[in-house]
Structure formats: structure tokens, C-alpha cells
PDB file of C-alpha atoms in Angstrom:
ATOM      1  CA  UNK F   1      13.234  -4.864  -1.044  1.00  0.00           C
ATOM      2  CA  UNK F   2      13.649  -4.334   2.725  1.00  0.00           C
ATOM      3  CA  UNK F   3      14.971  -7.583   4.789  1.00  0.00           C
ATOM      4  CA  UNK F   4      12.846  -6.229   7.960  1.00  0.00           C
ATOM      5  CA  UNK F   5       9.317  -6.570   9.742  1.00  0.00           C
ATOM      6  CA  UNK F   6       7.182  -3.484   9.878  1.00  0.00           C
ATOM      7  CA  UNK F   7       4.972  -3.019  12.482  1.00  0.00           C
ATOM      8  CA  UNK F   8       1.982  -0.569  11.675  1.00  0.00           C
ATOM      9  CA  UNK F   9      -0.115  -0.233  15.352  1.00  0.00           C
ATOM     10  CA  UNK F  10      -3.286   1.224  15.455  1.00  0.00           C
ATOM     11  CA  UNK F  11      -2.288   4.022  18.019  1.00  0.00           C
ATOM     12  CA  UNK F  12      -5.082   6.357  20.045  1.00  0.00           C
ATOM     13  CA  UNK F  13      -3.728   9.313  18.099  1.00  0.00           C
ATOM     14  CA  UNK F  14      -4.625   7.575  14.732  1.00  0.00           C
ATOM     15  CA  UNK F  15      -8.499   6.790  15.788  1.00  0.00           C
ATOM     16  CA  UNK F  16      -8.367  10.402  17.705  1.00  0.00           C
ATOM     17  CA  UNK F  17     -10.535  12.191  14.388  1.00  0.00           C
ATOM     18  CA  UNK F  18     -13.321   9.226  14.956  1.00  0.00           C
ATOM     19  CA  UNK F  19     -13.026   9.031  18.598  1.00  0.00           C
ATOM     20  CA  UNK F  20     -13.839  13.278  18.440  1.00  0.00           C
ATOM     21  CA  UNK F  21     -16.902  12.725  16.023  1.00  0.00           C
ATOM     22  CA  UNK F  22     -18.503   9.756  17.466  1.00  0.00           C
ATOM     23  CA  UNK F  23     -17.859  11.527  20.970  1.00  0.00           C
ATOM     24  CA  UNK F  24     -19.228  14.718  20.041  1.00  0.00           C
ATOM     25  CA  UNK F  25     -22.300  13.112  18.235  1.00  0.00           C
ATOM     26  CA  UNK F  26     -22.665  10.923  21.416  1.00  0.00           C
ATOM     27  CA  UNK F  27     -22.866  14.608  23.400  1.00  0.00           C
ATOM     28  CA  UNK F  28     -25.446  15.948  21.282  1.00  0.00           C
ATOM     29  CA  UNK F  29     -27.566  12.804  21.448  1.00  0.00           C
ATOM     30  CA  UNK F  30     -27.185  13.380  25.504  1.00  0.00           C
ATOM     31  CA  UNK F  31     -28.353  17.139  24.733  1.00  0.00           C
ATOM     32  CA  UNK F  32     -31.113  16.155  22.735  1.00  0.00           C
ATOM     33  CA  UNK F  33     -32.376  13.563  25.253  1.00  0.00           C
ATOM     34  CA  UNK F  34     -32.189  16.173  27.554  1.00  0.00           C
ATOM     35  CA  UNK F  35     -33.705  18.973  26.435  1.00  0.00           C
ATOM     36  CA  UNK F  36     -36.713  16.391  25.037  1.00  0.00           C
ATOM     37  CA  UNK F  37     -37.164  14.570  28.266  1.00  0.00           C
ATOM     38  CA  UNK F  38     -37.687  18.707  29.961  1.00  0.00           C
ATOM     39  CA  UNK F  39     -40.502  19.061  26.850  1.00  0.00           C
ATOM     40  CA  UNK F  40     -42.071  15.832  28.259  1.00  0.00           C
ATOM     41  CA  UNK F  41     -42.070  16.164  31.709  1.00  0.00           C
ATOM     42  CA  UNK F  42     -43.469  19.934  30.984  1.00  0.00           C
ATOM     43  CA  UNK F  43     -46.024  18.225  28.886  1.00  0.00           C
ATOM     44  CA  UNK F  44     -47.324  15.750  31.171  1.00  0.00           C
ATOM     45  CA  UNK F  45     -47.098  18.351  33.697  1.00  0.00           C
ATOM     46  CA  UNK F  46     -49.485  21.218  31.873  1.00  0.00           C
ATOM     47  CA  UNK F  47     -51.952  18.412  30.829  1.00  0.00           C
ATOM     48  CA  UNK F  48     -52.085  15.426  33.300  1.00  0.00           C
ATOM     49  CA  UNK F  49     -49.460  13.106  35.415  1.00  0.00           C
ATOM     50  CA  UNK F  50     -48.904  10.161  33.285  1.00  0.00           C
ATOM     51  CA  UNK F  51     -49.099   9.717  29.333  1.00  0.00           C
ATOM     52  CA  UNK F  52     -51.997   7.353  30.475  1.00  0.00           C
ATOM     53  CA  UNK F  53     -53.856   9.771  32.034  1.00  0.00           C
ATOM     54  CA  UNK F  54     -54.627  12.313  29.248  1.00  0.00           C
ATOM     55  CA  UNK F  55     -58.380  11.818  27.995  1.00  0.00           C
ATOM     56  CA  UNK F  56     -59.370  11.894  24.452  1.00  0.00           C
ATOM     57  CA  UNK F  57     -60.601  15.800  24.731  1.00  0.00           C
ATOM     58  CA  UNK F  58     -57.135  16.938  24.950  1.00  0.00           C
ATOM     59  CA  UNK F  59     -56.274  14.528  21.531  1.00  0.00           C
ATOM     60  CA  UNK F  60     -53.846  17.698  20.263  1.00  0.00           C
ATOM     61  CA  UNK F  61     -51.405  16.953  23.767  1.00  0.00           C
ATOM     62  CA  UNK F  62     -51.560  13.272  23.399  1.00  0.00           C
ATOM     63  CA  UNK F  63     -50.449  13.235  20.049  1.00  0.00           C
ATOM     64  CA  UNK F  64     -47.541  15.377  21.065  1.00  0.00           C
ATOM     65  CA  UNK F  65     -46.652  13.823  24.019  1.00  0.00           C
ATOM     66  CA  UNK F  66     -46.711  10.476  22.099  1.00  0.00           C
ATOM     67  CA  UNK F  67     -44.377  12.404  19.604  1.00  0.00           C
ATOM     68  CA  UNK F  68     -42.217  13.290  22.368  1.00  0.00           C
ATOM     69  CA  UNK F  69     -41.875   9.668  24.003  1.00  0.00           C
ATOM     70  CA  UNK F  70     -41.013   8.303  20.609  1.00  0.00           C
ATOM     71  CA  UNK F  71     -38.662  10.655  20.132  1.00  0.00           C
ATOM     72  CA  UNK F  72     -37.139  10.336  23.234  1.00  0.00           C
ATOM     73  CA  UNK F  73     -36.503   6.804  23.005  1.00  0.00           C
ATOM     74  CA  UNK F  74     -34.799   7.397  19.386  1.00  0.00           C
ATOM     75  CA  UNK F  75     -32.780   9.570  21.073  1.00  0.00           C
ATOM     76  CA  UNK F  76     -32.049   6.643  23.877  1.00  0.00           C
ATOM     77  CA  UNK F  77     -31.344   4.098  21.136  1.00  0.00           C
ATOM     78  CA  UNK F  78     -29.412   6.078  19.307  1.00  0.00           C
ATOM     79  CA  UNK F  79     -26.859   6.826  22.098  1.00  0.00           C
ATOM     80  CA  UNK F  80     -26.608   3.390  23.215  1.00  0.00           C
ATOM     81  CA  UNK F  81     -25.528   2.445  19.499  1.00  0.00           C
ATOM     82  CA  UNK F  82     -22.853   5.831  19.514  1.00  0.00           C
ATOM     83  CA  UNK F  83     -21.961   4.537  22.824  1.00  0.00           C
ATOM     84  CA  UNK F  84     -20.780   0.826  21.351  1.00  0.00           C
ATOM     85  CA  UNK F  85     -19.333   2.280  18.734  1.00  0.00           C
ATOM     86  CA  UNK F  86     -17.014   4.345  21.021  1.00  0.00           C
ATOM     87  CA  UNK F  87     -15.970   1.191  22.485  1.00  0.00           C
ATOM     88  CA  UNK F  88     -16.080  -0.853  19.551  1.00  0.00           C
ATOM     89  CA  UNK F  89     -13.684   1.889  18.119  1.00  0.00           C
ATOM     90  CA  UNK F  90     -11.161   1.570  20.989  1.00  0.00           C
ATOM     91  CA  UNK F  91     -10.724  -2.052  20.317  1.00  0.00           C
ATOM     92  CA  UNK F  92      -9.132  -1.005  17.020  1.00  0.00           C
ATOM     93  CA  UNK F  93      -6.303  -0.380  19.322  1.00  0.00           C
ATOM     94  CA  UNK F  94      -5.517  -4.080  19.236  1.00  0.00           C
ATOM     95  CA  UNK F  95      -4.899  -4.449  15.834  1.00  0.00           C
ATOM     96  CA  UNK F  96      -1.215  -4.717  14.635  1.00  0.00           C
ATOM     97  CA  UNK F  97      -0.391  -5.402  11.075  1.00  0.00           C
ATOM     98  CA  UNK F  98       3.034  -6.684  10.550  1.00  0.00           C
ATOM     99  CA  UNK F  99       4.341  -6.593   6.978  1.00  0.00           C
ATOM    100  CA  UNK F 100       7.581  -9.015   7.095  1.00  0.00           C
ATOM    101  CA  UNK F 101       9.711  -8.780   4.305  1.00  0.00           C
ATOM    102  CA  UNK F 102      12.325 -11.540   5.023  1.00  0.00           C
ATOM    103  CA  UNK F 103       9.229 -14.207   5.217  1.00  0.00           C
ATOM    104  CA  UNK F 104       7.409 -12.415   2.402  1.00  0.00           C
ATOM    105  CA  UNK F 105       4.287 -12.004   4.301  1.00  0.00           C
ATOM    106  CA  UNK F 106       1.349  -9.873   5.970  1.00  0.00           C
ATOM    107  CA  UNK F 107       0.666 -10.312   9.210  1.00  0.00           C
ATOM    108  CA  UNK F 108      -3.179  -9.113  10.661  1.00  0.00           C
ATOM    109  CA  UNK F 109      -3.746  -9.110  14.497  1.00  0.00           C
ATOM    110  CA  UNK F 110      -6.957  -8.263  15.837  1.00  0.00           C
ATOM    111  CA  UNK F 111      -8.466  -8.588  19.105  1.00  0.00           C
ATOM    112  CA  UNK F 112     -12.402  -8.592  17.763  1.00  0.00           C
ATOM    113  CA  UNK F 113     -14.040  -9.304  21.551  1.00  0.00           C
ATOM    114  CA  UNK F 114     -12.381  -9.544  24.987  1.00  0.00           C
ATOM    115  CA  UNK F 115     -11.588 -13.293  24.369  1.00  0.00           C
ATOM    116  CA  UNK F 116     -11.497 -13.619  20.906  1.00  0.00           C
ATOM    117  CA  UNK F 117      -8.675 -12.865  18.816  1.00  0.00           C
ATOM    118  CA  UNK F 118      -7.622 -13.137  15.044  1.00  0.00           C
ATOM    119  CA  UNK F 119      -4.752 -13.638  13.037  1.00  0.00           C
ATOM    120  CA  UNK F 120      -4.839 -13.068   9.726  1.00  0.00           C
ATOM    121  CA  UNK F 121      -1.653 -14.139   7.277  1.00  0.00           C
ATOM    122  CA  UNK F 122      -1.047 -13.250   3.457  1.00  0.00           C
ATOM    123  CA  UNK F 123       1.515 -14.022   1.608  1.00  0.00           C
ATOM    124  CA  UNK F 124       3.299 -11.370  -0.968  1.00  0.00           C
ATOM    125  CA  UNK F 125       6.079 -11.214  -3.172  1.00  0.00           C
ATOM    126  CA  UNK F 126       5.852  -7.473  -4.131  1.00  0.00           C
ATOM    127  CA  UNK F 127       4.193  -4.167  -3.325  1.00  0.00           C
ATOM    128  CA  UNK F 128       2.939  -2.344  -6.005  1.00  0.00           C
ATOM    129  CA  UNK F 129       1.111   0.645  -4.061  1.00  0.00           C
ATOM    130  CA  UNK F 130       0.475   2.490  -1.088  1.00  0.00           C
ATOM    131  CA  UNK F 131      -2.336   5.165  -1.029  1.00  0.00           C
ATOM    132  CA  UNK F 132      -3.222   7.294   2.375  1.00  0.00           C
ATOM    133  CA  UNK F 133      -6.296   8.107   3.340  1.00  0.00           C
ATOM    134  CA  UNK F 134      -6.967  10.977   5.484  1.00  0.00           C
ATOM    135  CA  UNK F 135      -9.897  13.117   6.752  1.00  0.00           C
ATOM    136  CA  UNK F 136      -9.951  16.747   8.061  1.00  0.00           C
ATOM    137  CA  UNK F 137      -9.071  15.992  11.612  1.00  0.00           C
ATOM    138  CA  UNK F 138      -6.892  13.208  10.335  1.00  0.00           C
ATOM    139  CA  UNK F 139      -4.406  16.081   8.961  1.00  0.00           C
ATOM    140  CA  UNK F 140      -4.250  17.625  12.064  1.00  0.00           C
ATOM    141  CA  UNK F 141      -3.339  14.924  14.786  1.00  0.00           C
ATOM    142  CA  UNK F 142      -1.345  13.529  11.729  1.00  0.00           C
ATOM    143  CA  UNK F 143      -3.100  10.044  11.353  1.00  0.00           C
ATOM    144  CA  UNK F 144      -4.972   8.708   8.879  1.00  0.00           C
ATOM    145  CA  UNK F 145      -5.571   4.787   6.744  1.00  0.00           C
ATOM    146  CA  UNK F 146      -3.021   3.541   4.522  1.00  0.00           C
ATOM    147  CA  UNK F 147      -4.493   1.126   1.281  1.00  0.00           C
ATOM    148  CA  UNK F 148      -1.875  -1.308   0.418  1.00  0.00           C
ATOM    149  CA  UNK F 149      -1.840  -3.433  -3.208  1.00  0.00           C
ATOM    150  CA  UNK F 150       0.688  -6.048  -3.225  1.00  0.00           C
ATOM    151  CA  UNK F 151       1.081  -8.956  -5.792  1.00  0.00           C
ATOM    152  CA  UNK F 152       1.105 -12.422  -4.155  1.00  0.00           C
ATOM    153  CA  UNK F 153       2.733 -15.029  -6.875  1.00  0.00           C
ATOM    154  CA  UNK F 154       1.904 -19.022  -6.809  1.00  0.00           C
ATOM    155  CA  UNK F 155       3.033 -21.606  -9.215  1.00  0.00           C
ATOM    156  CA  UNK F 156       0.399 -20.615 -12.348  1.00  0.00           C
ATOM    157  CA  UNK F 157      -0.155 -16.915 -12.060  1.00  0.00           C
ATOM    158  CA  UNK F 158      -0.328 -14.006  -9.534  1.00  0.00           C
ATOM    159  CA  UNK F 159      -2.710 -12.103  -7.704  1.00  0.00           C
ATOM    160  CA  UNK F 160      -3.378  -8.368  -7.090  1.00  0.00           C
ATOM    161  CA  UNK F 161      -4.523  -7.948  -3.324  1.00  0.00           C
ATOM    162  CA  UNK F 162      -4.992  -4.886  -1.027  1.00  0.00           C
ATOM    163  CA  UNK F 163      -5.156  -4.602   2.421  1.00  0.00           C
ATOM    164  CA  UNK F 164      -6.741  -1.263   4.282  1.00  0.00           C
ATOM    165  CA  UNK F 165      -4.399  -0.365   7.548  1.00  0.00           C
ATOM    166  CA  UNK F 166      -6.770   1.956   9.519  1.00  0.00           C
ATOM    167  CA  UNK F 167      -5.793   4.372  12.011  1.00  0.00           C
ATOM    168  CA  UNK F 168      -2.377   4.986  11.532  1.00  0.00           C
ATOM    169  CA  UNK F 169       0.135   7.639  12.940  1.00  0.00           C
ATOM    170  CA  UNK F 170       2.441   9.540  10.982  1.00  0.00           C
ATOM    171  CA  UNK F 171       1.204   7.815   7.421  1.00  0.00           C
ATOM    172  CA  UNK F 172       3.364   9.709   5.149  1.00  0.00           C
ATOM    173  CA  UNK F 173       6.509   8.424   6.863  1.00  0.00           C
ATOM    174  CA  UNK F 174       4.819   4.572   7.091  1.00  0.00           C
ATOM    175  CA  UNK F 175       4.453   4.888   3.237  1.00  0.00           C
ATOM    176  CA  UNK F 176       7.806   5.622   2.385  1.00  0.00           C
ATOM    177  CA  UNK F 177       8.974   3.161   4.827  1.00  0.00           C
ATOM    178  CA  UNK F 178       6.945   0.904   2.868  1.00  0.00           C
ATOM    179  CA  UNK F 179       7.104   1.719  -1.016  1.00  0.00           C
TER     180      UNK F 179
END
């Protein structure tokens, strides 16, 4: 067993494969608000000023233009939730996992909130298994999530326990630093 601390830092390459998707779904949310904003203002252009101003004889264009709004504010919704998820994503930057040998524990960091931060400690006697976890763009920036099982003994009987390690760079070479 290694007499060291490892330090396993969620790095900007390691969420780079989420930080693409959620970026490039946040872009065609933009697109899509867009492009469905042009169809309303073209709609309430062709048929009357306002959405309030259309008349019951024209029930077909209301109906769409209702469509439209509604759709336009799911589009608005939704890119206000991709958009905190972007930044909820790059505060997974702050968390550091520290697996210390010599003490014989794990060691979770997180910064959750600008002001709020938590630490997380487990102890463990022996690590039984490290699995990696990587998606398509994961393999090519070289990131992905390592899963962790370790065995944590007390004085009657042990436990099996896992830990998930998100966002990691160079994972391969973390696991056989580790196992």
C-alpha cells in the first residue's frame, strides 16, 4: 500500500466533453429562440400589432401565434436552466478528492456555492476497485470519472463503500496510481 496522499482535481480538461454538450445545446436553444421569435414577430406583423389585438375571425393566427409565444418562452426557460448548468458545471472545478494513504482516509472538497464549502472525510483500510468511466469526447481530451470501492474496517465487521471522482484527467494513469 502506498505511504502518500493523492490528489485527484477536477481539471477544465476533465469537464471539457460536458462543458462542449451543454454549450452546444445552450447554442441551439439561442438558435431556436431566434429563429421562433422572427416566426412571431412575422406573425403579429401579417395579422395585427400585438397578440392582443387579433380578433376572433382570424382564430387559425391566434392559435398559432399563441403556439409560438409558448414556445418561445420554453425555449427562454430552457436556456436559462442550460445556462446554470454551465456554471453549475464549472464549480466542479473546486472539488479535490484527496485519497491519503498514511492516515487511511478519503478526503472530499467541494465548493457547492460561492460561500459555502464542504468537506467530506471517509475512512478506508483497503481498495478493492477502480473502474473509469468515459464518454465519446471523454476519450479524446483524455478525461473521464473514476468509481472507487474501498473496504472501511471498524471493530465488528467491515464495509464495502464507493466513491464516484468525476471529471478527471488522464484516468488510466490515476487508476494505476491508485490500484
Amino acid at each position: 500500500m502506498n505511504s502518500e496522499k493523492i490528489t485527484l482535481k477536477c481539471t477544465l480538461t476533465g469537464i471539457l466533453g460536458e462543458l462542449i454538450k451543454k454549450i452546444v445545446a445552450f447554442i441551439l436553444i439561442i438558435v431556436g429562440c431566434i429563429i421562433t421569435n422572427g416566426i412571431r414577430s412575422s406573425l403579429l406583423k401579417k395579422h395585427g400589432s400585438t397578440l392582443f389585438s387579433l380578433d376572433a375571425s382570424k382564430f387559425g393566427a391566434l392559435i398559432v401565434t399563441i403556439l409560438v409565444h409558448i414556445l418561445l418562452i420554453a425555449f427562454i426557460i430552457a436556456a436559462i436552466i442550460i445556462f446554470l448548468k454551465i456554471i453549475g458545471l464549472l464549480y466542479e472545478l473546486n472539488t479535490v478528492t484527496i485519497i491519503d494513504f498514511a492516515r487511511e482516509k478519503i478526503i472530499v472538497e467541494k465548493t457547492l456555492f460561492p460561500f459555502s464549502k464542504e468537506v467530506d472525510e471517509n475512512k478506508f483500510n483497503e481498495i478493492i476497485e477502480v473502474g473509469i468511466c468515459q464518454k465519446g469526447i471523454d476519450r479524446l481530451v483524455n478525461s473521464g470519472a473514476l468509481y472507487v470501492e474501498y473496504l472501511a474496517y471498524n471493530r465488528i465487521d467491515s464495509k464495502m463503500r464507493s466513491i464516484y471522482i468525476p471529471y478527471i484527467e488522464n484516468p488510466y494513469e490515476k487508476k494505476q496510481i491508485l490500484f
